[in-house]
PDB file of C-alpha atoms in Angstrom:
ATOM      1  CA  MET A  19    -130.284 -27.863 149.472  1.00 91.00           C
ATOM      2  CA  ILE A  20    -133.230 -29.480 151.282  1.00 98.00           C
ATOM      3  CA  THR A  21    -131.901 -31.737 154.031  1.00 98.00           C
ATOM      4  CA  HIS A  22    -134.866 -33.629 155.470  1.00 98.00           C
ATOM      5  CA  LEU A  23    -138.606 -34.043 155.976  1.00 98.00           C
ATOM      6  CA  ARG A  24    -139.892 -32.264 159.089  1.00 98.00           C
ATOM      7  CA  HIS A  25    -143.642 -32.772 159.493  1.00 98.00           C
ATOM      8  CA  ILE A  26    -147.012 -33.225 157.818  1.00 98.00           C
ATOM      9  CA  ASP A  27    -149.988 -31.079 158.850  1.00 98.00           C
ATOM     10  CA  LEU A  28    -153.513 -32.438 158.533  1.00 98.00           C
ATOM     11  CA  ALA A  29    -156.907 -30.773 158.863  1.00 98.00           C
ATOM     12  CA  VAL A  30    -159.657 -33.030 160.234  1.00 98.00           C
ATOM     13  CA  PRO A  31    -163.291 -32.500 161.232  1.00 98.00           C
ATOM     14  CA  ASP A  32    -162.920 -34.303 164.601  1.00 98.00           C
ATOM     15  CA  LEU A  33    -159.712 -33.143 166.255  1.00 98.00           C
ATOM     16  CA  ALA A  34    -160.272 -34.945 169.550  1.00 97.00           C
ATOM     17  CA  ARG A  35    -160.816 -38.311 167.856  1.00 98.00           C
ATOM     18  CA  GLN A  36    -157.801 -37.881 165.576  1.00 98.00           C
ATOM     19  CA  GLN A  37    -155.550 -36.768 168.427  1.00 98.00           C
ATOM     20  CA  ASP A  38    -156.670 -39.726 170.529  1.00 98.00           C
ATOM     21  CA  PHE A  39    -155.783 -42.105 167.688  1.00 98.00           C
ATOM     22  CA  PHE A  40    -152.335 -40.656 167.066  1.00 98.00           C
ATOM     23  CA  THR A  41    -151.406 -40.568 170.752  1.00 98.00           C
ATOM     24  CA  ASN A  42    -153.096 -43.563 172.379  1.00 97.00           C
ATOM     25  CA  ALA A  43    -153.016 -45.982 169.426  1.00 98.00           C
ATOM     26  CA  TRP A  44    -150.247 -44.789 167.087  1.00 98.00           C
ATOM     27  CA  GLY A  45    -147.713 -43.799 169.745  1.00 98.00           C
ATOM     28  CA  LEU A  46    -147.038 -40.095 169.179  1.00 98.00           C
ATOM     29  CA  SER A  47    -147.094 -37.609 172.045  1.00 98.00           C
ATOM     30  CA  THR A  48    -148.872 -34.266 172.285  1.00 97.00           C
ATOM     31  CA  GLU A  49    -146.081 -31.710 172.585  1.00 93.00           C
ATOM     32  CA  HIS A  50    -147.966 -28.421 172.163  1.00 92.00           C
ATOM     33  CA  THR A  51    -151.608 -27.391 171.808  1.00 92.00           C
ATOM     34  CA  ASP A  52    -153.479 -24.244 170.840  1.00 89.00           C
ATOM     35  CA  THR A  53    -157.122 -23.519 170.117  1.00 91.00           C
ATOM     36  CA  GLY A  54    -158.224 -26.145 167.630  1.00 96.00           C
ATOM     37  CA  ILE A  55    -154.638 -27.304 166.975  1.00 98.00           C
ATOM     38  CA  ALA A  56    -152.414 -30.086 168.339  1.00 98.00           C
ATOM     39  CA  PHE A  57    -148.701 -30.589 167.628  1.00 98.00           C
ATOM     40  CA  LEU A  58    -147.637 -34.233 167.950  1.00 98.00           C
ATOM     41  CA  ALA A  59    -144.041 -35.382 168.372  1.00 98.00           C
ATOM     42  CA  ALA A  60    -142.268 -38.699 167.815  1.00 98.00           C
ATOM     43  CA  GLU A  61    -140.373 -39.662 170.959  1.00 97.00           C
ATOM     44  CA  GLY A  62    -137.169 -40.481 169.057  1.00 97.00           C
ATOM     45  CA  SER A  63    -137.144 -37.421 166.786  1.00 98.00           C
ATOM     46  CA  PRO A  64    -135.416 -34.057 167.351  1.00 98.00           C
ATOM     47  CA  GLU A  65    -138.199 -32.352 165.383  1.00 98.00           C
ATOM     48  CA  GLN A  66    -140.555 -30.244 167.497  1.00 98.00           C
ATOM     49  CA  TYR A  67    -143.443 -32.176 165.962  1.00 98.00           C
ATOM     50  CA  VAL A  68    -143.966 -34.622 163.105  1.00 98.00           C
ATOM     51  CA  VAL A  69    -147.745 -34.197 162.783  1.00 98.00           C
ATOM     52  CA  ARG A  70    -149.851 -31.077 163.254  1.00 98.00           C
ATOM     53  CA  LEU A  71    -153.601 -31.584 163.542  1.00 98.00           C
ATOM     54  CA  ARG A  72    -156.078 -28.755 162.965  1.00 98.00           C
ATOM     55  CA  GLU A  73    -159.822 -28.931 163.394  1.00 98.00           C
ATOM     56  CA  ALA A  74    -161.626 -27.858 160.219  1.00 97.00           C
ATOM     57  CA  ALA A  75    -164.826 -28.597 158.325  1.00 96.00           C
ATOM     58  CA  ASP A  76    -163.004 -30.428 155.525  1.00 94.00           C
ATOM     59  CA  LYS A  77    -160.298 -33.094 155.719  1.00 96.00           C
ATOM     60  CA  ARG A  78    -157.171 -32.016 153.837  1.00 97.00           C
ATOM     61  CA  ILE A  79    -153.397 -31.872 153.775  1.00 98.00           C
ATOM     62  CA  ASP A  80    -152.641 -28.497 155.325  1.00 98.00           C
ATOM     63  CA  LEU A  81    -148.905 -28.519 154.718  1.00 98.00           C
ATOM     64  CA  ILE A  82    -145.762 -30.592 154.155  1.00 98.00           C
ATOM     65  CA  ALA A  83    -142.605 -29.186 155.762  1.00 98.00           C
ATOM     66  CA  PHE A  84    -138.966 -29.727 154.831  1.00 98.00           C
ATOM     67  CA  GLY A  85    -135.777 -28.482 156.456  1.00 98.00           C
ATOM     68  CA  VAL A  86    -132.685 -26.785 155.041  1.00 98.00           C
ATOM     69  CA  ALA A  87    -129.333 -26.203 156.712  1.00 98.00           C
ATOM     70  CA  ALA A  88    -129.280 -22.402 157.088  1.00 98.00           C
ATOM     71  CA  GLN A  89    -131.326 -19.223 156.770  1.00 98.00           C
ATOM     72  CA  SER A  90    -129.362 -18.335 153.636  1.00 98.00           C
ATOM     73  CA  ASP A  91    -130.705 -21.516 152.019  1.00 98.00           C
ATOM     74  CA  VAL A  92    -134.252 -20.416 152.854  1.00 98.00           C
ATOM     75  CA  ASP A  93    -133.660 -17.051 151.179  1.00 98.00           C
ATOM     76  CA  THR A  94    -131.967 -18.590 148.142  1.00 98.00           C
ATOM     77  CA  LEU A  95    -134.712 -21.135 147.579  1.00 98.00           C
ATOM     78  CA  ALA A  96    -137.481 -18.561 148.003  1.00 98.00           C
ATOM     79  CA  GLU A  97    -135.800 -16.310 145.449  1.00 98.00           C
ATOM     80  CA  ARG A  98    -135.343 -19.157 142.968  1.00 98.00           C
ATOM     81  CA  LEU A  99    -138.964 -20.247 143.269  1.00 98.00           C
ATOM     82  CA  GLY A 100    -140.200 -16.699 142.854  1.00 98.00           C
ATOM     83  CA  VAL A 101    -138.117 -16.175 139.718  1.00 98.00           C
ATOM     84  CA  ALA A 102    -139.456 -19.482 138.346  1.00 98.00           C
ATOM     85  CA  GLY A 103    -143.022 -18.240 138.766  1.00 98.00           C
ATOM     86  CA  VAL A 104    -143.943 -20.449 141.730  1.00 98.00           C
ATOM     87  CA  THR A 105    -146.597 -18.796 143.923  1.00 98.00           C
ATOM     88  CA  LEU A 106    -145.234 -17.925 147.364  1.00 98.00           C
ATOM     89  CA  VAL A 107    -147.764 -18.121 150.183  1.00 98.00           C
ATOM     90  CA  SER A 108    -145.449 -16.224 152.530  1.00 98.00           C
ATOM     91  CA  GLU A 109    -142.051 -14.554 152.234  1.00 98.00           C
ATOM     92  CA  PRO A 110    -139.112 -15.734 154.379  1.00 98.00           C
ATOM     93  CA  ALA A 111    -139.659 -14.646 157.987  1.00 98.00           C
ATOM     94  CA  GLU A 112    -139.486 -15.799 161.586  1.00 98.00           C
ATOM     95  CA  LEU A 113    -141.845 -18.743 162.160  1.00 98.00           C
ATOM     96  CA  LYS A 114    -144.518 -18.602 164.880  1.00 96.00           C
ATOM     97  CA  THR A 115    -144.885 -22.373 165.250  1.00 96.00           C
ATOM     98  CA  PRO A 116    -143.259 -24.385 168.102  1.00 96.00           C
ATOM     99  CA  GLY A 117    -139.484 -24.235 167.900  1.00 97.00           C
ATOM    100  CA  GLY A 118    -139.516 -20.999 165.917  1.00 98.00           C
ATOM    101  CA  GLY A 119    -137.010 -20.845 163.100  1.00 98.00           C
ATOM    102  CA  TYR A 120    -136.981 -19.051 159.782  1.00 98.00           C
ATOM    103  CA  GLY A 121    -138.941 -20.114 156.728  1.00 98.00           C
ATOM    104  CA  PHE A 122    -141.471 -19.518 153.980  1.00 98.00           C
ATOM    105  CA  ARG A 123    -144.353 -21.285 152.251  1.00 98.00           C
ATOM    106  CA  PHE A 124    -145.389 -21.828 148.646  1.00 98.00           C
ATOM    107  CA  PHE A 125    -147.843 -23.789 146.518  1.00 98.00           C
ATOM    108  CA  ASP A 126    -146.595 -26.769 144.536  1.00 98.00           C
ATOM    109  CA  ASN A 127    -147.875 -27.439 141.007  1.00 98.00           C
ATOM    110  CA  GLU A 128    -151.140 -28.969 142.258  1.00 98.00           C
ATOM    111  CA  GLY A 129    -151.775 -26.403 144.974  1.00 98.00           C
ATOM    112  CA  ARG A 130    -150.425 -28.136 148.087  1.00 98.00           C
ATOM    113  CA  THR A 131    -148.813 -25.851 150.622  1.00 98.00           C
ATOM    114  CA  VAL A 132    -145.137 -26.616 151.253  1.00 98.00           C
ATOM    115  CA  GLU A 133    -142.945 -25.029 153.953  1.00 98.00           C
ATOM    116  CA  ILE A 134    -139.154 -24.709 153.925  1.00 98.00           C
ATOM    117  CA  SER A 135    -137.439 -23.799 157.197  1.00 98.00           C
ATOM    118  CA  ALA A 136    -134.103 -23.534 158.991  1.00 98.00           C
ATOM    119  CA  ASP A 137    -132.931 -22.968 162.561  1.00 98.00           C
ATOM    120  CA  VAL A 138    -135.934 -24.610 164.219  1.00 98.00           C
ATOM    121  CA  ALA A 139    -135.034 -25.419 167.814  1.00 98.00           C
ATOM    122  CA  VAL A 140    -134.172 -29.058 168.453  1.00 97.00           C
ATOM    123  CA  ARG A 141    -136.639 -30.870 170.671  1.00 96.00           C
ATOM    124  CA  HIS A 142    -135.426 -32.847 173.672  1.00 94.00           C
ATOM    125  CA  HIS A 143    -135.858 -36.441 172.514  1.00 96.00           C
ATOM    126  CA  ARG A 144    -134.741 -39.853 173.674  1.00 96.00           C
ATOM    127  CA  LYS A 145    -133.488 -43.197 172.446  1.00 97.00           C
ATOM    128  CA  ILE A 146    -136.358 -45.604 171.872  1.00 98.00           C
ATOM    129  CA  GLU A 147    -135.854 -48.691 173.985  1.00 97.00           C
ATOM    130  CA  GLU A 148    -135.755 -52.284 172.793  1.00 98.00           C
ATOM    131  CA  GLY A 149    -139.266 -53.665 172.359  1.00 98.00           C
ATOM    132  CA  GLU A 150    -140.912 -50.233 172.518  1.00 98.00           C
ATOM    133  CA  PRO A 151    -143.542 -50.018 169.737  1.00 98.00           C
ATOM    134  CA  VAL A 152    -143.634 -46.252 169.164  1.00 98.00           C
ATOM    135  CA  PRO A 153    -142.490 -44.202 166.138  1.00 98.00           C
ATOM    136  CA  VAL A 154    -138.906 -42.953 166.083  1.00 98.00           C
ATOM    137  CA  ARG A 155    -139.501 -40.407 163.304  1.00 98.00           C
ATOM    138  CA  LEU A 156    -141.650 -39.454 160.335  1.00 98.00           C
ATOM    139  CA  SER A 157    -140.104 -41.543 157.550  1.00 98.00           C
ATOM    140  CA  HIS A 158    -141.792 -40.355 154.368  1.00 98.00           C
ATOM    141  CA  VAL A 159    -144.934 -38.958 152.773  1.00 98.00           C
ATOM    142  CA  VAL A 160    -146.568 -40.311 149.605  1.00 98.00           C
ATOM    143  CA  LEU A 161    -148.859 -38.082 147.549  1.00 98.00           C
ATOM    144  CA  ASN A 162    -151.549 -39.030 145.063  1.00 98.00           C
ATOM    145  CA  SER A 163    -151.336 -36.899 141.949  1.00 98.00           C
ATOM    146  CA  ALA A 164    -153.664 -36.552 138.972  1.00 96.00           C
ATOM    147  CA  ASN A 165    -150.606 -35.456 136.951  1.00 97.00           C
ATOM    148  CA  PRO A 166    -147.719 -37.373 138.528  1.00 98.00           C
ATOM    149  CA  GLU A 167    -145.176 -36.701 135.772  1.00 98.00           C
ATOM    150  CA  GLU A 168    -145.622 -32.954 136.267  1.00 98.00           C
ATOM    151  CA  THR A 169    -145.546 -33.284 140.055  1.00 98.00           C
ATOM    152  CA  ARG A 170    -142.346 -35.343 139.933  1.00 98.00           C
ATOM    153  CA  ALA A 171    -140.776 -32.729 137.637  1.00 98.00           C
ATOM    154  CA  PHE A 172    -141.791 -29.920 140.009  1.00 98.00           C
ATOM    155  CA  TYR A 173    -140.061 -31.474 143.015  1.00 98.00           C
ATOM    156  CA  GLU A 174    -136.979 -32.477 141.052  1.00 98.00           C
ATOM    157  CA  THR A 175    -136.592 -29.178 139.180  1.00 98.00           C
ATOM    158  CA  HIS A 176    -137.425 -26.692 141.916  1.00 98.00           C
ATOM    159  CA  LEU A 177    -136.510 -28.526 145.135  1.00 98.00           C
ATOM    160  CA  GLY A 178    -133.651 -30.801 144.110  1.00 98.00           C
ATOM    161  CA  PHE A 179    -135.274 -34.170 144.775  1.00 98.00           C
ATOM    162  CA  ARG A 180    -133.549 -37.142 143.143  1.00 98.00           C
ATOM    163  CA  LEU A 181    -135.176 -40.238 141.665  1.00 98.00           C
ATOM    164  CA  SER A 182    -134.513 -43.514 143.491  1.00 98.00           C
ATOM    165  CA  ASP A 183    -136.892 -46.002 141.870  1.00 98.00           C
ATOM    166  CA  ILE A 184    -140.079 -46.296 139.792  1.00 98.00           C
ATOM    167  CA  LEU A 185    -142.953 -48.766 140.057  1.00 98.00           C
ATOM    168  CA  MET A 186    -144.708 -49.701 136.823  1.00 97.00           C
ATOM    169  CA  HIS A 187    -147.408 -52.077 135.607  1.00 95.00           C
ATOM    170  CA  PRO A 188    -147.553 -53.702 132.134  1.00 95.00           C
ATOM    171  CA  ARG A 189    -151.071 -52.359 131.467  1.00 93.00           C
ATOM    172  CA  MET A 190    -151.052 -49.100 133.442  1.00 93.00           C
ATOM    173  CA  GLY A 191    -147.521 -47.865 132.808  1.00 96.00           C
ATOM    174  CA  GLU A 192    -145.445 -45.992 135.411  1.00 98.00           C
ATOM    175  CA  MET A 193    -147.411 -45.655 138.639  1.00 97.00           C
ATOM    176  CA  MET A 194    -145.147 -44.462 141.491  1.00 98.00           C
ATOM    177  CA  TRP A 195    -141.928 -42.462 141.732  1.00 98.00           C
ATOM    178  CA  PHE A 196    -139.699 -42.600 144.845  1.00 98.00           C
ATOM    179  CA  LEU A 197    -137.778 -39.365 145.465  1.00 98.00           C
ATOM    180  CA  ARG A 198    -134.985 -38.676 147.938  1.00 98.00           C
ATOM    181  CA  ILE A 199    -133.366 -35.580 149.443  1.00 98.00           C
ATOM    182  CA  ASN A 200    -130.734 -37.346 151.546  1.00 98.00           C
ATOM    183  CA  ALA A 201    -129.359 -40.860 151.901  1.00 97.00           C
ATOM    184  CA  TRP A 202    -132.748 -42.383 152.751  1.00 98.00           C
ATOM    185  CA  HIS A 203    -134.248 -44.142 149.702  1.00 98.00           C
ATOM    186  CA  HIS A 204    -137.242 -41.785 149.745  1.00 98.00           C
ATOM    187  CA  SER A 205    -138.656 -38.974 151.827  1.00 98.00           C
ATOM    188  CA  LEU A 206    -141.375 -38.313 149.259  1.00 98.00           C
ATOM    189  CA  ALA A 207    -143.107 -40.465 146.666  1.00 98.00           C
ATOM    190  CA  ILE A 208    -145.616 -39.558 143.976  1.00 98.00           C
ATOM    191  CA  ALA A 209    -148.382 -42.023 143.093  1.00 98.00           C
ATOM    192  CA  ARG A 210    -150.638 -41.882 140.071  1.00 97.00           C
ATOM    193  CA  GLY A 211    -154.154 -41.345 141.369  1.00 96.00           C
ATOM    194  CA  PRO A 212    -157.561 -40.049 140.324  1.00 96.00           C
ATOM    195  CA  HIS A 213    -157.101 -36.771 142.221  1.00 97.00           C
ATOM    196  CA  PRO A 214    -154.570 -34.960 144.446  1.00 98.00           C
ATOM    197  CA  SER A 215    -154.678 -36.313 147.994  1.00 98.00           C
ATOM    198  CA  LEU A 216    -152.604 -37.955 150.700  1.00 98.00           C
ATOM    199  CA  HIS A 217    -151.690 -41.528 149.745  1.00 98.00           C
ATOM    200  CA  HIS A 218    -150.019 -42.260 153.075  1.00 98.00           C
ATOM    201  CA  ALA A 219    -147.736 -40.939 155.783  1.00 98.00           C
ATOM    202  CA  SER A 220    -145.117 -43.367 157.078  1.00 98.00           C
ATOM    203  CA  PHE A 221    -143.543 -43.583 160.519  1.00 98.00           C
ATOM    204  CA  GLU A 222    -140.357 -45.469 161.274  1.00 98.00           C
ATOM    205  CA  LEU A 223    -140.024 -47.760 164.274  1.00 98.00           C
ATOM    206  CA  ARG A 224    -136.809 -48.833 166.015  1.00 98.00           C
ATOM    207  CA  GLY A 225    -136.441 -52.233 164.330  1.00 98.00           C
ATOM    208  CA  ILE A 226    -138.226 -55.360 163.118  1.00 98.00           C
ATOM    209  CA  ASP A 227    -139.332 -56.472 166.580  1.00 98.00           C
ATOM    210  CA  GLU A 228    -140.726 -53.049 167.479  1.00 98.00           C
ATOM    211  CA  TYR A 229    -142.417 -52.811 164.064  1.00 98.00           C
ATOM    212  CA  MET A 230    -144.144 -56.163 164.573  1.00 98.00           C
ATOM    213  CA  ARG A 231    -145.108 -55.320 168.148  1.00 98.00           C
ATOM    214  CA  GLY A 232    -146.577 -52.035 166.963  1.00 98.00           C
ATOM    215  CA  THR A 233    -148.484 -53.760 164.167  1.00 98.00           C
ATOM    216  CA  GLY A 234    -149.880 -56.288 166.630  1.00 98.00           C
ATOM    217  CA  LYS A 235    -150.846 -53.605 169.145  1.00 98.00           C
ATOM    218  CA  LEU A 236    -152.899 -51.805 166.518  1.00 98.00           C
ATOM    219  CA  LEU A 237    -154.577 -55.027 165.389  1.00 98.00           C
ATOM    220  CA  ARG A 238    -155.520 -55.858 168.975  1.00 98.00           C
ATOM    221  CA  ALA A 239    -156.931 -52.350 169.356  1.00 97.00           C
ATOM    222  CA  GLY A 240    -159.214 -52.933 166.377  1.00 98.00           C
ATOM    223  CA  VAL A 241    -157.566 -50.390 164.057  1.00 98.00           C
ATOM    224  CA  GLU A 242    -158.399 -51.247 160.433  1.00 97.00           C
ATOM    225  CA  LYS A 243    -155.383 -52.729 158.628  1.00 98.00           C
ATOM    226  CA  ILE A 244    -155.510 -52.477 154.854  1.00 97.00           C
ATOM    227  CA  TRP A 245    -152.169 -54.013 153.833  1.00 98.00           C
ATOM    228  CA  GLY A 246    -149.268 -55.852 155.474  1.00 98.00           C
ATOM    229  CA  PRO A 247    -147.195 -56.828 157.271  1.00 98.00           C
ATOM    230  CA  GLY A 248    -144.633 -57.277 154.523  1.00 98.00           C
ATOM    231  CA  ARG A 249    -141.445 -55.929 152.980  1.00 98.00           C
ATOM    232  CA  HIS A 250    -141.323 -53.829 149.809  1.00 98.00           C
ATOM    233  CA  LEU A 251    -138.626 -54.284 147.165  1.00 98.00           C
ATOM    234  CA  ALA A 252    -138.274 -50.569 146.333  1.00 98.00           C
ATOM    235  CA  GLY A 253    -136.679 -49.132 149.467  1.00 98.00           C
ATOM    236  CA  ASN A 254    -136.444 -52.598 151.076  1.00 98.00           C
ATOM    237  CA  ASN A 255    -138.566 -51.337 153.977  1.00 98.00           C
ATOM    238  CA  THR A 256    -141.216 -53.178 155.945  1.00 98.00           C
ATOM    239  CA  PHE A 257    -144.832 -52.044 155.784  1.00 98.00           C
ATOM    240  CA  SER A 258    -148.087 -52.261 157.694  1.00 98.00           C
ATOM    241  CA  TYR A 259    -150.790 -49.866 156.456  1.00 98.00           C
ATOM    242  CA  PHE A 260    -153.714 -48.776 158.631  1.00 98.00           C
ATOM    243  CA  LEU A 261    -156.561 -46.269 158.353  1.00 98.00           C
ATOM    244  CA  ASP A 262    -156.843 -43.398 160.802  1.00 98.00           C
ATOM    245  CA  PRO A 263    -160.318 -42.287 161.998  1.00 98.00           C
ATOM    246  CA  HIS A 264    -160.711 -39.956 159.003  1.00 98.00           C
ATOM    247  CA  GLY A 265    -159.722 -42.485 156.349  1.00 97.00           C
ATOM    248  CA  ASN A 266    -156.110 -41.376 155.859  1.00 98.00           C
ATOM    249  CA  THR A 267    -153.642 -44.217 155.324  1.00 98.00           C
ATOM    250  CA  VAL A 268    -150.771 -44.310 157.817  1.00 98.00           C
ATOM    251  CA  GLU A 269    -147.882 -46.756 157.791  1.00 98.00           C
ATOM    252  CA  TYR A 270    -145.556 -48.385 160.272  1.00 98.00           C
ATOM    253  CA  THR A 271    -142.177 -49.155 158.681  1.00 98.00           C
ATOM    254  CA  THR A 272    -138.557 -49.842 159.487  1.00 98.00           C
ATOM    255  CA  GLU A 273    -135.218 -50.523 157.772  1.00 98.00           C
ATOM    256  CA  LEU A 274    -135.719 -48.110 154.863  1.00 98.00           C
ATOM    257  CA  GLU A 275    -132.740 -48.471 152.536  1.00 98.00           C
ATOM    258  CA  LEU A 276    -129.825 -46.026 152.645  1.00 98.00           C
ATOM    259  CA  VAL A 277    -128.629 -45.101 149.149  1.00 97.00           C
ATOM    260  CA  ASP A 278    -125.021 -44.798 148.009  1.00 96.00           C
ATOM    261  CA  GLU A 279    -125.245 -41.647 145.875  1.00 92.00           C
ATOM    262  CA  ASP A 280    -122.120 -42.523 143.882  1.00 92.00           C
ATOM    263  CA  ALA A 281    -123.285 -46.004 142.895  1.00 95.00           C
ATOM    264  CA  TRP A 282    -127.083 -45.833 142.829  1.00 97.00           C
ATOM    265  CA  HIS A 283    -129.037 -46.231 139.587  1.00 96.00           C
ATOM    266  CA  PRO A 284    -132.864 -46.078 139.652  1.00 98.00           C
ATOM    267  CA  HIS A 285    -134.725 -49.322 139.063  1.00 98.00           C
ATOM    268  CA  LEU A 286    -137.931 -49.803 137.101  1.00 98.00           C
ATOM    269  CA  TYR A 287    -139.874 -52.408 139.097  1.00 98.00           C
ATOM    270  CA  ASP A 288    -142.910 -54.246 137.719  1.00 97.00           C
ATOM    271  CA  PHE A 289    -145.319 -54.458 140.628  1.00 93.00           C
ATOM    272  CA  SER A 290    -147.465 -57.070 138.866  1.00 93.00           C
ATOM    273  CA  ASP A 291    -144.735 -59.354 140.263  1.00 96.00           C
ATOM    274  CA  PRO A 292    -145.946 -60.069 143.833  1.00 95.00           C
ATOM    275  CA  ALA A 293    -142.344 -60.094 145.112  1.00 97.00           C
ATOM    276  CA  VAL A 294    -141.997 -56.412 144.186  1.00 97.00           C
ATOM    277  CA  SER A 295    -144.846 -55.369 146.448  1.00 96.00           C
ATOM    278  CA  ASP A 296    -143.929 -57.824 149.191  1.00 98.00           C
ATOM    279  CA  GLN A 297    -140.651 -59.741 149.247  1.00 98.00           C
ATOM    280  CA  TRP A 298    -141.769 -61.816 152.230  1.00 98.00           C
ATOM    281  CA  GLY A 299    -145.094 -62.932 150.767  1.00 97.00           C
ATOM    282  CA  THR A 300    -146.793 -62.381 154.138  1.00 98.00           C
ATOM    283  CA  ALA A 301    -149.050 -59.453 153.225  1.00 97.00           C
ATOM    284  CA  ASN A 302    -152.509 -59.722 151.755  1.00 95.00           C
ATOM    285  CA  ALA A 303    -152.510 -59.302 147.962  1.00 91.00           C
ATOM    286  CA  MET A 304    -152.338 -55.777 146.563  1.00 88.00           C
ATOM    287  CA  ASP A 305    -155.548 -55.465 144.567  1.00 87.00           C
ATOM    288  CA  GLU A 306    -157.934 -52.731 143.414  1.00 86.00           C
ATOM    289  CA  PHE A 307    -159.774 -52.762 146.745  1.00 87.00           C
ATOM    290  CA  VAL A 308    -156.588 -52.165 148.743  1.00 89.00           C
ATOM    291  CA  ALA A 309    -155.418 -49.533 146.247  1.00 89.00           C
ATOM    292  CA  ARG A 310    -158.733 -47.679 146.410  1.00 92.00           C
ATOM    293  CA  LYS A 311    -158.375 -47.220 150.176  1.00 92.00           C
ATOM    294  CA  SER A 312    -155.231 -45.137 149.607  1.00 94.00           C
ATOM    295  CA  PHE A 313    -156.774 -42.996 146.857  1.00 95.00           C
ATOM    296  CA  ASN A 314    -158.301 -41.101 149.782  1.00 96.00           C
ATOM    297  CA  ASP A 315    -160.829 -38.279 149.401  1.00 96.00           C
ATOM    298  CA  PRO A 316    -159.980 -35.457 146.970  1.00 96.00           C
ATOM    299  CA  ASP A 317    -157.996 -32.754 148.761  1.00 96.00           C
ATOM    300  CA  ARG A 318    -160.166 -29.630 148.850  1.00 90.00           C
ATOM    301  CA  GLY A 319    -157.368 -27.512 150.267  1.00 92.00           C
ATOM    302  CA  LEU A 320    -155.544 -26.960 147.007  1.00 94.00           C
ATOM    303  CA  PHE A 321    -154.310 -23.376 146.569  1.00 95.00           C
ATOM    304  CA  LEU A 322    -155.770 -22.554 150.004  1.00 93.00           C
ATOM    305  CA  ALA A 323    -153.065 -21.738 152.526  1.00 93.00           C
ATOM    306  CA  PRO A 324    -153.703 -23.060 156.052  1.00 93.00           C
ATOM    307  CA  PRO A 325    -153.698 -20.755 159.072  1.00 87.00           C
ATOM    308  CA  VAL A 326    -150.231 -20.258 160.575  1.00 78.00           C
TER     309      VAL A 326
END
């Protein structure tokens, strides 16, 4: 029923600094603003915005938004979640955010706010040109979870996500689950972590050349790189991970795998094999210091709905 990932909304203590990073360094554009809020679009995406920033005392994930095909799907999903005992933050109604539409919000099993919407107006967007190092779209979001098995089950059972692949380690067991809602290998992934938080948000670039140009531009600008450039085995996508001014991990990627639903069988990959983390062998080693960066700060916004 869910068709795609729309946007991720982040609360940050220093809005001006975060907005400057995402526009001048990362390559998004400010599409709409309001008091203490900025809506940032990807030039190649029809979504009204892919990141919403809100100034707040505490850093947190405000919301993750997904799209469905029609208003009837919004109503059906809201009813199903309500019957299943999931806490609705808001009932289906007209949305007041840019592009309008029709949607509702609810808390997932760990208290994150999730929005489902339909009929949001399409933004005027453009084809990204050859050599242009700016994001085309929001590719995927990865969440840290203190109870990842339960979180995976929530998204599969209630929202129809499907398992693509699993990362495991001989000593630590299963560590990351890649979940899809369309042909892309994953729009969401769940990582085992010490607390609920954002692991990373990933943005797709036009191709390999644009991905490398974007990575280089950020390095020249002095943005802290924590891992990459390289190419993962699960999803077969490239990766370069950086830290934003508030310590959130953000990723440049491209060439995420498209899955054949009729033929695909999930893999169990052992990421103690360096080729699983990075097929190219060009990235710095994945170790506890790199991993700790993406644990992020505990999300204090659990079971607290953000302002509309």
